[in-house]
């Protein structure tokens, strides 16, 4: 094996003929410059289609590409001519460089190593270790993600999908995420949220791909339901059970606050109108508590016993909950409606519709305006609730993906460029085969 062949194997480059090797040493670092040229078979090829093309001009002359370091201390640069060619179909481009991606000044192995590190470390740490600028990391991730995504069609075979939006920045900045329930991977990420954004996803699908979608999960947002009904009328929309239960849980918390404020106001009023007591200990022991004082003591620290699931309560919380339900009828009604709605999602599919009708009648007769309005909302989403119970779909998988996305954002201390964030999401959660050079994914 010749020295040039060994060097090319160590650097992981193909299509290079080594002409010369030089060393440069400065006070801070050492550099090895590999001078060469593209092999005759790879010369004058279009970077898009790979066809042989006529020479257009010499371009900018000799260019440099950064390769992986040798021994973690010596920087390696590859220098070669990069003339421009004229393709009949794609126009004027710099000829294809076998060891680098188009418009990149780094070798493929260098970029793949950098991307693999980005999936486990922050961008600043990766930039420091690879000795590049931190704002170089984002474009490298985007180039690698585009290349890997082009090798497959992520929209083929979609049957069960989930749609949700998640924030990526302060100030109500959102992205829309589409997840495949069957493969547990992110299929598509869009900038912003709303009907217009989701239309972009369905515009990427062919008519055959839309027909294969059978079930879609999401929250109660109207823009998700309406867009799915427009493009996939055959698909059953399954509303997330957690969001449905959260509607009545929020109302229960509002009722709790109303009752708490009412009891405190009554107690303050009693104290104001009560005559001044004489100094000293009252005769016959301490005075009995008033109804307002009993109400305040009962409702104090009642938030978590009321809002938590009944099967997760500790013994102390169970005692507190029993006191609240015995004392306050409005809270007792709202609490029982909350628990009954939660248990509806555990019923067999054929029992869900009658149970929802019974629940709605109880909410209507509760004389609570919030619950009356909620039963109307439940009526609008009855079919989605039945579909969620029938097919067992929820947004739990999507919420786990949202947590991974937020973790990625925290690891990077935020993203200025949204395209770089989307590329990282697809690399980390999209099932793309990201591996270190020379190893399988």
CSV table of C-alpha atoms in Angstrom, one decimal:
chain,number,residue,atom,x,y,z
A,1,UNK,CA,0.0,0.0,0.0
A,2,UNK,CA,1.4,3.4,-1.0
A,3,UNK,CA,1.6,6.4,1.3
A,4,UNK,CA,-1.0,8.3,-0.7
A,5,UNK,CA,-3.5,5.4,-0.6
A,6,UNK,CA,-3.0,5.0,3.2
A,7,UNK,CA,-3.5,8.8,3.6
A,8,UNK,CA,-6.7,8.7,1.6
A,9,UNK,CA,-8.0,5.9,3.7
A,10,UNK,CA,-7.1,7.7,6.9
A,11,UNK,CA,-8.9,10.9,5.7
A,12,UNK,CA,-11.8,9.0,4.3
A,13,UNK,CA,-11.7,10.7,0.9
A,14,UNK,CA,-12.3,9.2,-2.6
A,15,UNK,CA,-11.6,10.4,-6.1
A,16,UNK,CA,-8.4,12.3,-5.0
A,17,UNK,CA,-5.0,12.0,-6.6
A,18,UNK,CA,-2.4,13.2,-4.0
A,19,UNK,CA,0.3,15.4,-5.6
A,20,UNK,CA,2.1,16.7,-2.5
A,21,UNK,CA,2.0,17.0,1.2
A,22,UNK,CA,3.1,20.0,3.2
A,23,UNK,CA,3.3,20.8,6.9
A,24,UNK,CA,2.8,24.3,8.4
A,25,UNK,CA,3.4,25.1,12.1
A,26,UNK,CA,2.3,28.2,14.0
A,27,UNK,CA,2.4,29.1,17.7
A,28,UNK,CA,-1.1,27.7,18.3
A,29,UNK,CA,-1.5,24.8,15.9
A,30,UNK,CA,-0.1,22.5,13.2
A,31,UNK,CA,-1.5,22.1,9.7
A,32,UNK,CA,-1.0,19.4,7.1
A,33,UNK,CA,-1.9,20.5,3.6
A,34,UNK,CA,-2.7,17.7,1.1
A,35,UNK,CA,-2.4,19.0,-2.5
A,36,UNK,CA,-4.0,17.0,-5.2
A,37,UNK,CA,-6.5,16.9,-8.0
A,38,UNK,CA,-9.7,15.1,-8.9
A,39,UNK,CA,-9.3,11.8,-10.7
A,40,UNK,CA,-9.9,11.8,-14.4
A,41,UNK,CA,-13.1,9.7,-14.1
A,42,UNK,CA,-14.6,12.3,-11.7
A,43,UNK,CA,-13.6,15.5,-13.5
A,44,UNK,CA,-16.1,17.8,-15.1
A,45,UNK,CA,-19.2,16.1,-13.6
A,46,UNK,CA,-22.4,18.0,-12.8
A,47,UNK,CA,-23.0,18.1,-9.0
A,48,UNK,CA,-26.7,17.6,-9.5
A,49,UNK,CA,-27.1,14.9,-12.1
A,50,UNK,CA,-23.5,13.5,-12.2
A,51,UNK,CA,-23.2,13.8,-16.0
A,52,UNK,CA,-19.9,14.6,-17.8
A,53,UNK,CA,-20.1,18.3,-19.0
A,54,UNK,CA,-17.9,20.7,-21.0
A,55,UNK,CA,-15.6,23.0,-19.1
A,56,UNK,CA,-17.0,26.5,-18.5
A,57,UNK,CA,-14.0,28.3,-16.8
A,58,UNK,CA,-11.4,27.7,-14.1
A,59,UNK,CA,-13.7,29.1,-11.4
A,60,UNK,CA,-11.8,30.6,-8.4
A,61,UNK,CA,-8.8,28.5,-9.0
A,62,UNK,CA,-7.5,26.3,-6.1
A,63,UNK,CA,-9.8,25.7,-3.2
A,64,UNK,CA,-9.4,24.2,0.3
A,65,UNK,CA,-11.5,21.6,2.2
A,66,UNK,CA,-11.2,20.9,5.9
A,67,UNK,CA,-10.8,17.2,6.7
A,68,UNK,CA,-10.8,15.4,10.0
A,69,UNK,CA,-7.8,16.2,12.3
A,70,UNK,CA,-4.9,13.8,12.5
A,71,UNK,CA,-4.2,12.7,16.0
A,72,UNK,CA,-6.6,15.3,17.4
A,73,UNK,CA,-3.9,18.0,17.0
A,74,UNK,CA,-3.0,18.4,13.4
A,75,UNK,CA,-5.4,20.2,11.2
A,76,UNK,CA,-5.8,18.7,7.7
A,77,UNK,CA,-6.6,20.7,4.6
A,78,UNK,CA,-7.1,19.3,1.1
A,79,UNK,CA,-6.3,21.7,-1.7
A,80,UNK,CA,-7.4,21.1,-5.3
A,81,UNK,CA,-8.6,22.9,-8.4
A,82,UNK,CA,-12.4,23.3,-8.7
A,83,UNK,CA,-13.3,24.5,-12.2
A,84,UNK,CA,-16.9,25.3,-13.3
A,85,UNK,CA,-18.8,23.2,-15.8
A,86,UNK,CA,-21.9,24.0,-17.9
A,87,UNK,CA,-24.6,21.3,-17.7
A,88,UNK,CA,-27.3,21.3,-20.4
A,89,UNK,CA,-30.0,20.7,-17.8
A,90,UNK,CA,-28.8,22.5,-14.6
A,91,UNK,CA,-26.6,25.3,-16.0
A,92,UNK,CA,-23.3,26.5,-14.7
A,93,UNK,CA,-22.0,24.9,-11.5
A,94,UNK,CA,-18.7,24.1,-9.8
A,95,UNK,CA,-17.8,20.5,-10.8
A,96,UNK,CA,-18.7,17.7,-8.4
A,97,UNK,CA,-16.1,17.2,-5.7
A,98,UNK,CA,-16.1,13.5,-4.7
A,99,UNK,CA,-15.0,14.1,-1.1
A,100,UNK,CA,-17.3,17.1,-0.3
A,101,UNK,CA,-20.9,18.1,-0.7
A,102,UNK,CA,-21.9,21.0,-3.0
A,103,UNK,CA,-21.2,24.5,-1.6
A,104,UNK,CA,-19.3,23.0,1.3
A,105,UNK,CA,-15.7,23.6,2.4
A,106,UNK,CA,-15.6,20.5,4.5
A,107,UNK,CA,-15.2,16.8,3.6
A,108,UNK,CA,-18.1,14.5,4.0
A,109,UNK,CA,-16.5,12.6,6.9
A,110,UNK,CA,-15.9,15.8,8.7
A,111,UNK,CA,-19.5,16.9,8.3
A,112,UNK,CA,-20.9,13.5,9.3
A,113,UNK,CA,-18.8,13.5,12.5
A,114,UNK,CA,-19.9,17.0,13.4
A,115,UNK,CA,-23.6,16.1,12.9
A,116,UNK,CA,-23.2,12.9,15.0
A,117,UNK,CA,-21.7,15.0,17.8
A,118,UNK,CA,-24.5,17.6,17.5
A,119,UNK,CA,-27.1,14.9,18.4
A,120,UNK,CA,-25.4,14.4,21.8
A,121,UNK,CA,-23.7,17.7,22.6
A,122,UNK,CA,-24.4,21.4,22.4
A,123,UNK,CA,-23.4,23.3,19.3
A,124,UNK,CA,-20.9,25.4,21.2
A,125,UNK,CA,-19.2,22.3,22.6
A,126,UNK,CA,-19.1,20.7,19.1
A,127,UNK,CA,-17.7,23.8,17.6
A,128,UNK,CA,-14.9,24.0,20.2
A,129,UNK,CA,-14.0,20.3,19.8
A,130,UNK,CA,-14.1,20.4,15.9
A,131,UNK,CA,-12.3,23.8,15.9
A,132,UNK,CA,-14.9,25.6,13.8
A,133,UNK,CA,-17.1,28.6,14.3
A,134,UNK,CA,-20.4,27.9,16.2
A,135,UNK,CA,-22.4,29.4,13.3
A,136,UNK,CA,-20.9,26.9,10.9
A,137,UNK,CA,-22.6,24.0,12.7
A,138,UNK,CA,-26.1,24.9,11.6
A,139,UNK,CA,-25.5,24.9,7.8
A,140,UNK,CA,-23.6,21.7,8.1
A,141,UNK,CA,-26.6,20.0,9.8
A,142,UNK,CA,-28.9,21.3,7.1
A,143,UNK,CA,-26.7,20.0,4.3
A,144,UNK,CA,-26.5,16.5,5.8
A,145,UNK,CA,-30.2,16.4,6.6
A,146,UNK,CA,-31.2,17.4,3.1
A,147,UNK,CA,-29.0,14.7,1.6
A,148,UNK,CA,-30.3,12.0,3.9
A,149,UNK,CA,-33.9,13.0,3.5
A,150,UNK,CA,-33.5,13.0,-0.3
A,151,UNK,CA,-32.7,9.2,-0.2
A,152,UNK,CA,-36.2,8.3,1.0
A,153,UNK,CA,-39.8,9.5,0.8
A,154,UNK,CA,-41.1,9.9,4.4
A,155,UNK,CA,-44.7,10.3,3.2
A,156,UNK,CA,-45.1,6.8,1.9
A,157,UNK,CA,-47.1,4.3,3.9
A,158,UNK,CA,-48.6,6.9,6.4
A,159,UNK,CA,-51.6,5.3,8.1
A,160,UNK,CA,-51.8,6.7,11.7
A,161,UNK,CA,-50.4,10.2,12.2
A,162,UNK,CA,-50.5,12.8,14.9
A,163,UNK,CA,-50.5,16.6,14.5
A,164,UNK,CA,-49.6,19.1,17.2
A,165,UNK,CA,-47.9,22.5,17.6
A,166,UNK,CA,-45.1,23.3,20.1
A,167,UNK,CA,-43.3,26.5,21.0
A,168,UNK,CA,-39.7,26.9,20.1
A,169,UNK,CA,-39.1,30.5,21.4
A,170,UNK,CA,-40.5,33.0,23.8
A,171,UNK,CA,-43.3,35.3,22.4
A,172,UNK,CA,-45.7,32.6,21.2
A,173,UNK,CA,-43.4,31.3,18.4
A,174,UNK,CA,-44.6,27.9,17.3
A,175,UNK,CA,-43.7,25.1,14.9
A,176,UNK,CA,-46.1,22.4,13.7
A,177,UNK,CA,-45.0,18.8,14.0
A,178,UNK,CA,-46.4,15.7,12.2
A,179,UNK,CA,-45.6,12.3,13.8
A,180,UNK,CA,-46.1,8.8,12.4
A,181,UNK,CA,-47.6,6.7,15.2
A,182,UNK,CA,-46.5,3.4,13.6
A,183,UNK,CA,-42.8,4.2,13.2
A,184,UNK,CA,-42.5,6.7,16.1
A,185,UNK,CA,-40.7,9.3,14.0
A,186,UNK,CA,-41.2,12.9,13.0
A,187,UNK,CA,-42.5,13.1,9.4
A,188,UNK,CA,-42.7,16.9,8.8
A,189,UNK,CA,-42.0,20.1,10.7
A,190,UNK,CA,-43.5,23.5,9.6
A,191,UNK,CA,-42.8,27.0,10.6
A,192,UNK,CA,-45.7,28.5,12.6
A,193,UNK,CA,-49.1,27.0,13.2
A,194,UNK,CA,-52.6,27.2,11.8
A,195,UNK,CA,-54.5,26.1,8.7
A,196,UNK,CA,-52.1,27.7,6.2
A,197,UNK,CA,-49.1,26.0,7.7
A,198,UNK,CA,-50.8,22.5,7.8
A,199,UNK,CA,-51.9,23.0,4.2
A,200,UNK,CA,-48.2,23.0,3.3
A,201,UNK,CA,-47.8,19.5,4.6
A,202,UNK,CA,-50.8,18.1,2.7
A,203,UNK,CA,-49.5,19.9,-0.5
A,204,UNK,CA,-46.5,17.6,-0.3
A,205,UNK,CA,-48.6,14.4,-0.4
A,206,UNK,CA,-49.9,12.8,-3.6
A,207,UNK,CA,-53.5,11.7,-3.9
A,208,UNK,CA,-52.5,8.1,-3.2
A,209,UNK,CA,-50.5,9.0,-0.1
A,210,UNK,CA,-53.5,11.0,1.3
A,211,UNK,CA,-55.8,8.0,0.7
A,212,UNK,CA,-53.6,5.7,2.9
A,213,UNK,CA,-54.1,7.9,6.0
A,214,UNK,CA,-56.8,6.3,8.1
A,215,UNK,CA,-56.5,7.9,11.6
A,216,UNK,CA,-55.3,11.3,12.7
A,217,UNK,CA,-54.8,12.4,16.3
A,218,UNK,CA,-54.7,15.9,17.6
A,219,UNK,CA,-56.1,18.3,20.2
A,220,UNK,CA,-59.3,20.2,19.9
A,221,UNK,CA,-58.0,22.9,17.5
A,222,UNK,CA,-60.4,23.5,14.7
A,223,UNK,CA,-57.7,24.2,12.1
A,224,UNK,CA,-56.3,20.7,12.5
A,225,UNK,CA,-59.8,19.0,12.3
A,226,UNK,CA,-60.9,21.1,9.3
A,227,UNK,CA,-57.7,20.7,7.3
A,228,UNK,CA,-57.7,16.9,7.8
A,229,UNK,CA,-61.4,16.7,6.8
A,230,UNK,CA,-60.6,18.7,3.7
A,231,UNK,CA,-57.7,16.6,2.4
A,232,UNK,CA,-58.4,13.2,4.0
A,233,UNK,CA,-62.2,12.8,4.3
A,234,UNK,CA,-61.8,9.1,4.8
A,235,UNK,CA,-59.6,9.5,7.9
A,236,UNK,CA,-61.1,9.3,11.4
A,237,UNK,CA,-60.0,12.2,13.6
A,238,UNK,CA,-59.2,11.1,17.2
A,239,UNK,CA,-59.1,13.8,19.8
A,240,UNK,CA,-56.5,13.5,22.5
A,241,UNK,CA,-58.2,12.3,25.8
A,242,UNK,CA,-55.8,14.4,27.9
A,243,UNK,CA,-57.0,17.6,26.3
A,244,UNK,CA,-60.7,16.6,26.7
A,245,UNK,CA,-60.2,15.9,30.5
A,246,UNK,CA,-58.2,19.1,30.8
A,247,UNK,CA,-61.2,21.1,29.7
A,248,UNK,CA,-63.3,20.0,32.7
A,249,UNK,CA,-60.3,20.1,35.0
A,250,UNK,CA,-59.8,23.8,34.2
A,251,UNK,CA,-63.5,24.4,35.0
A,252,UNK,CA,-63.1,22.5,38.3
A,253,UNK,CA,-60.2,24.7,39.2
A,254,UNK,CA,-62.2,27.8,38.4
A,255,UNK,CA,-65.1,26.6,40.6
A,256,UNK,CA,-62.6,26.0,43.4
A,257,UNK,CA,-61.3,29.5,43.1
A,258,UNK,CA,-64.8,31.0,43.1
A,259,UNK,CA,-65.7,29.0,46.2
A,260,UNK,CA,-62.5,29.9,47.9
A,261,UNK,CA,-62.9,33.6,47.2
A,262,UNK,CA,-66.5,33.5,48.3
A,263,UNK,CA,-65.6,31.8,51.6
A,264,UNK,CA,-62.9,34.3,52.3
A,265,UNK,CA,-65.1,37.3,51.5
A,266,UNK,CA,-67.8,35.9,53.8
A,267,UNK,CA,-65.3,35.4,56.6
A,268,UNK,CA,-63.9,39.0,56.2
A,269,UNK,CA,-67.5,40.3,56.3
A,270,UNK,CA,-68.2,38.4,59.5
A,271,UNK,CA,-65.1,39.8,61.2
A,272,UNK,CA,-66.0,43.3,60.2
A,273,UNK,CA,-69.5,43.2,61.5
A,274,UNK,CA,-68.6,41.3,64.7
A,275,UNK,CA,-68.5,43.4,67.8
A,276,UNK,CA,-65.2,43.9,69.5
A,277,UNK,CA,-64.5,41.1,72.0
A,278,UNK,CA,-63.6,42.0,75.6
A,279,UNK,CA,-59.9,41.4,76.5
A,280,UNK,CA,-59.1,38.2,78.2
A,281,UNK,CA,-60.1,34.6,77.8
A,282,UNK,CA,-63.8,34.1,76.8
A,283,UNK,CA,-66.0,32.4,79.4
A,284,UNK,CA,-66.8,28.8,78.8
A,285,UNK,CA,-63.7,28.0,76.6
A,286,UNK,CA,-63.1,29.1,73.0
A,287,UNK,CA,-65.9,30.2,70.7
A,288,UNK,CA,-67.2,27.8,68.1
A,289,UNK,CA,-66.1,28.4,64.5
A,290,UNK,CA,-68.5,30.1,62.1
A,291,UNK,CA,-69.7,28.6,58.9
A,292,UNK,CA,-67.4,30.9,56.9
A,293,UNK,CA,-64.4,29.9,59.0
A,294,UNK,CA,-65.2,26.2,58.5
A,295,UNK,CA,-65.5,26.8,54.7
A,296,UNK,CA,-62.1,28.5,54.6
A,297,UNK,CA,-60.4,25.8,56.6
A,298,UNK,CA,-62.0,23.1,54.4
A,299,UNK,CA,-61.1,24.7,51.0
A,300,UNK,CA,-57.6,25.5,52.1
A,301,UNK,CA,-55.0,23.3,50.3
A,302,UNK,CA,-57.7,21.6,48.4
A,303,UNK,CA,-56.3,22.2,44.9
A,304,UNK,CA,-54.2,19.1,44.4
A,305,UNK,CA,-56.7,16.6,46.0
A,306,UNK,CA,-59.4,18.0,43.6
A,307,UNK,CA,-57.3,18.1,40.4
A,308,UNK,CA,-55.3,14.9,40.7
A,309,UNK,CA,-56.6,11.6,39.5
A,310,UNK,CA,-58.5,9.7,42.2
A,311,UNK,CA,-56.2,6.6,42.0
A,312,UNK,CA,-53.1,8.7,42.6
A,313,UNK,CA,-54.2,10.3,45.9
A,314,UNK,CA,-52.4,9.7,49.1
A,315,UNK,CA,-54.3,8.9,52.3
A,316,UNK,CA,-54.0,12.5,53.5
A,317,UNK,CA,-55.3,13.8,50.2
A,318,UNK,CA,-58.2,11.3,50.2
A,319,UNK,CA,-59.2,12.6,53.7
A,320,UNK,CA,-59.0,16.2,52.5
A,321,UNK,CA,-61.0,15.4,49.3
A,322,UNK,CA,-63.8,13.7,51.4
A,323,UNK,CA,-64.1,16.9,53.6
A,324,UNK,CA,-64.4,19.1,50.5
A,325,UNK,CA,-67.0,17.0,48.7
A,326,UNK,CA,-69.0,16.8,51.9
A,327,UNK,CA,-69.0,20.5,52.6
A,328,UNK,CA,-69.3,22.1,49.1
A,329,UNK,CA,-72.0,20.9,46.7
A,330,UNK,CA,-70.8,22.9,43.7
A,331,UNK,CA,-67.3,21.5,43.9
A,332,UNK,CA,-68.6,18.0,44.5
A,333,UNK,CA,-70.7,18.2,41.3
A,334,UNK,CA,-67.8,19.5,39.2
A,335,UNK,CA,-65.4,17.0,40.7
A,336,UNK,CA,-67.7,14.0,40.0
A,337,UNK,CA,-68.2,15.2,36.4
A,338,UNK,CA,-64.5,15.5,36.0
A,339,UNK,CA,-63.9,11.9,37.2
A,340,UNK,CA,-66.8,10.5,35.2
A,341,UNK,CA,-65.5,12.1,32.0
A,342,UNK,CA,-62.0,10.6,32.6
A,343,UNK,CA,-63.5,7.2,33.1
A,344,UNK,CA,-65.5,7.4,29.9
A,345,UNK,CA,-62.2,6.9,27.9
A,346,UNK,CA,-61.8,3.5,29.7
A,347,UNK,CA,-65.2,2.2,28.5
A,348,UNK,CA,-65.7,-0.2,25.6
A,349,UNK,CA,-66.4,1.7,22.3
A,350,UNK,CA,-70.0,0.7,22.1
A,351,UNK,CA,-70.7,2.2,25.6
A,352,UNK,CA,-69.1,5.6,25.0
A,353,UNK,CA,-71.9,7.4,23.1
A,354,UNK,CA,-74.6,6.6,25.8
A,355,UNK,CA,-72.1,7.5,28.6
A,356,UNK,CA,-71.4,10.9,26.9
A,357,UNK,CA,-75.1,11.6,26.5
A,358,UNK,CA,-75.7,10.9,30.2
A,359,UNK,CA,-72.7,13.0,31.1
A,360,UNK,CA,-74.0,15.9,29.0
A,361,UNK,CA,-77.4,15.8,30.7
A,362,UNK,CA,-75.8,15.9,34.1
A,363,UNK,CA,-73.6,18.9,33.1
A,364,UNK,CA,-76.7,20.6,31.6
A,365,UNK,CA,-78.6,20.3,34.9
A,366,UNK,CA,-75.7,21.4,37.1
A,367,UNK,CA,-76.8,25.0,36.9
A,368,UNK,CA,-73.1,25.9,36.3
A,369,UNK,CA,-72.7,28.1,33.2
A,370,UNK,CA,-69.2,26.8,32.6
A,371,UNK,CA,-70.2,23.2,32.6
A,372,UNK,CA,-73.3,24.0,30.5
A,373,UNK,CA,-71.0,25.5,27.9
A,374,UNK,CA,-68.6,22.6,28.1
A,375,UNK,CA,-71.3,20.0,27.4
A,376,UNK,CA,-72.0,21.9,24.1
A,377,UNK,CA,-68.3,21.6,23.3
A,378,UNK,CA,-68.3,17.9,24.1
A,379,UNK,CA,-71.3,17.5,21.8
A,380,UNK,CA,-69.3,19.0,18.9
A,381,UNK,CA,-66.5,16.6,19.6
A,382,UNK,CA,-68.5,13.4,20.3
A,383,UNK,CA,-67.4,11.6,17.1
A,384,UNK,CA,-63.8,12.4,17.7
A,385,UNK,CA,-64.0,11.1,21.3
A,386,UNK,CA,-65.6,7.9,20.2
A,387,UNK,CA,-62.9,7.5,17.5
A,388,UNK,CA,-60.2,8.0,20.1
A,389,UNK,CA,-61.6,5.3,22.3
A,390,UNK,CA,-62.2,2.9,19.3
A,391,UNK,CA,-58.7,3.2,17.8
A,392,UNK,CA,-56.8,3.9,21.0
A,393,UNK,CA,-54.9,6.9,19.6
A,394,UNK,CA,-53.8,9.9,21.6
A,395,UNK,CA,-51.2,12.7,21.5
A,396,UNK,CA,-49.0,11.0,24.0
A,397,UNK,CA,-46.4,10.0,21.4
A,398,UNK,CA,-46.4,13.6,20.0
A,399,UNK,CA,-46.0,15.1,23.4
A,400,UNK,CA,-42.9,12.9,24.0
A,401,UNK,CA,-41.5,14.2,20.7
A,402,UNK,CA,-42.2,17.7,21.8
A,403,UNK,CA,-40.2,17.1,24.9
A,404,UNK,CA,-37.3,15.9,22.8
A,405,UNK,CA,-37.6,19.0,20.7
A,406,UNK,CA,-37.6,21.3,23.7
A,407,UNK,CA,-34.6,19.4,25.1
A,408,UNK,CA,-32.7,19.9,21.8
A,409,UNK,CA,-33.5,23.6,22.0
A,410,UNK,CA,-32.2,23.8,25.6
A,411,UNK,CA,-29.0,21.9,24.7
A,412,UNK,CA,-28.3,24.4,22.0
A,413,UNK,CA,-29.4,27.4,24.1
A,414,UNK,CA,-31.9,28.4,21.5
A,415,UNK,CA,-31.8,28.7,17.7
A,416,UNK,CA,-31.7,31.9,15.7
A,417,UNK,CA,-32.2,30.1,12.4
A,418,UNK,CA,-35.4,28.1,12.4
A,419,UNK,CA,-34.2,26.0,9.4
A,420,UNK,CA,-31.3,24.7,11.5
A,421,UNK,CA,-33.7,23.7,14.2
A,422,UNK,CA,-35.9,21.9,11.8
A,423,UNK,CA,-32.9,20.0,10.4
A,424,UNK,CA,-31.8,19.0,13.9
A,425,UNK,CA,-35.4,17.7,14.7
A,426,UNK,CA,-35.5,15.6,11.6
A,427,UNK,CA,-31.9,14.2,12.3
A,428,UNK,CA,-32.7,13.4,15.9
A,429,UNK,CA,-36.4,12.4,15.7
A,430,UNK,CA,-37.0,11.6,12.0
A,431,UNK,CA,-35.4,8.2,11.9
A,432,UNK,CA,-32.6,9.4,9.5
A,433,UNK,CA,-29.5,7.0,9.6
A,434,UNK,CA,-26.9,9.3,11.3
A,435,UNK,CA,-23.7,7.4,12.1
A,436,UNK,CA,-20.0,8.1,12.5
A,437,UNK,CA,-17.9,7.6,9.3
A,438,UNK,CA,-17.1,4.0,8.7
A,439,UNK,CA,-19.8,2.7,11.1
A,440,UNK,CA,-23.3,1.6,10.5
A,441,UNK,CA,-26.3,3.6,11.9
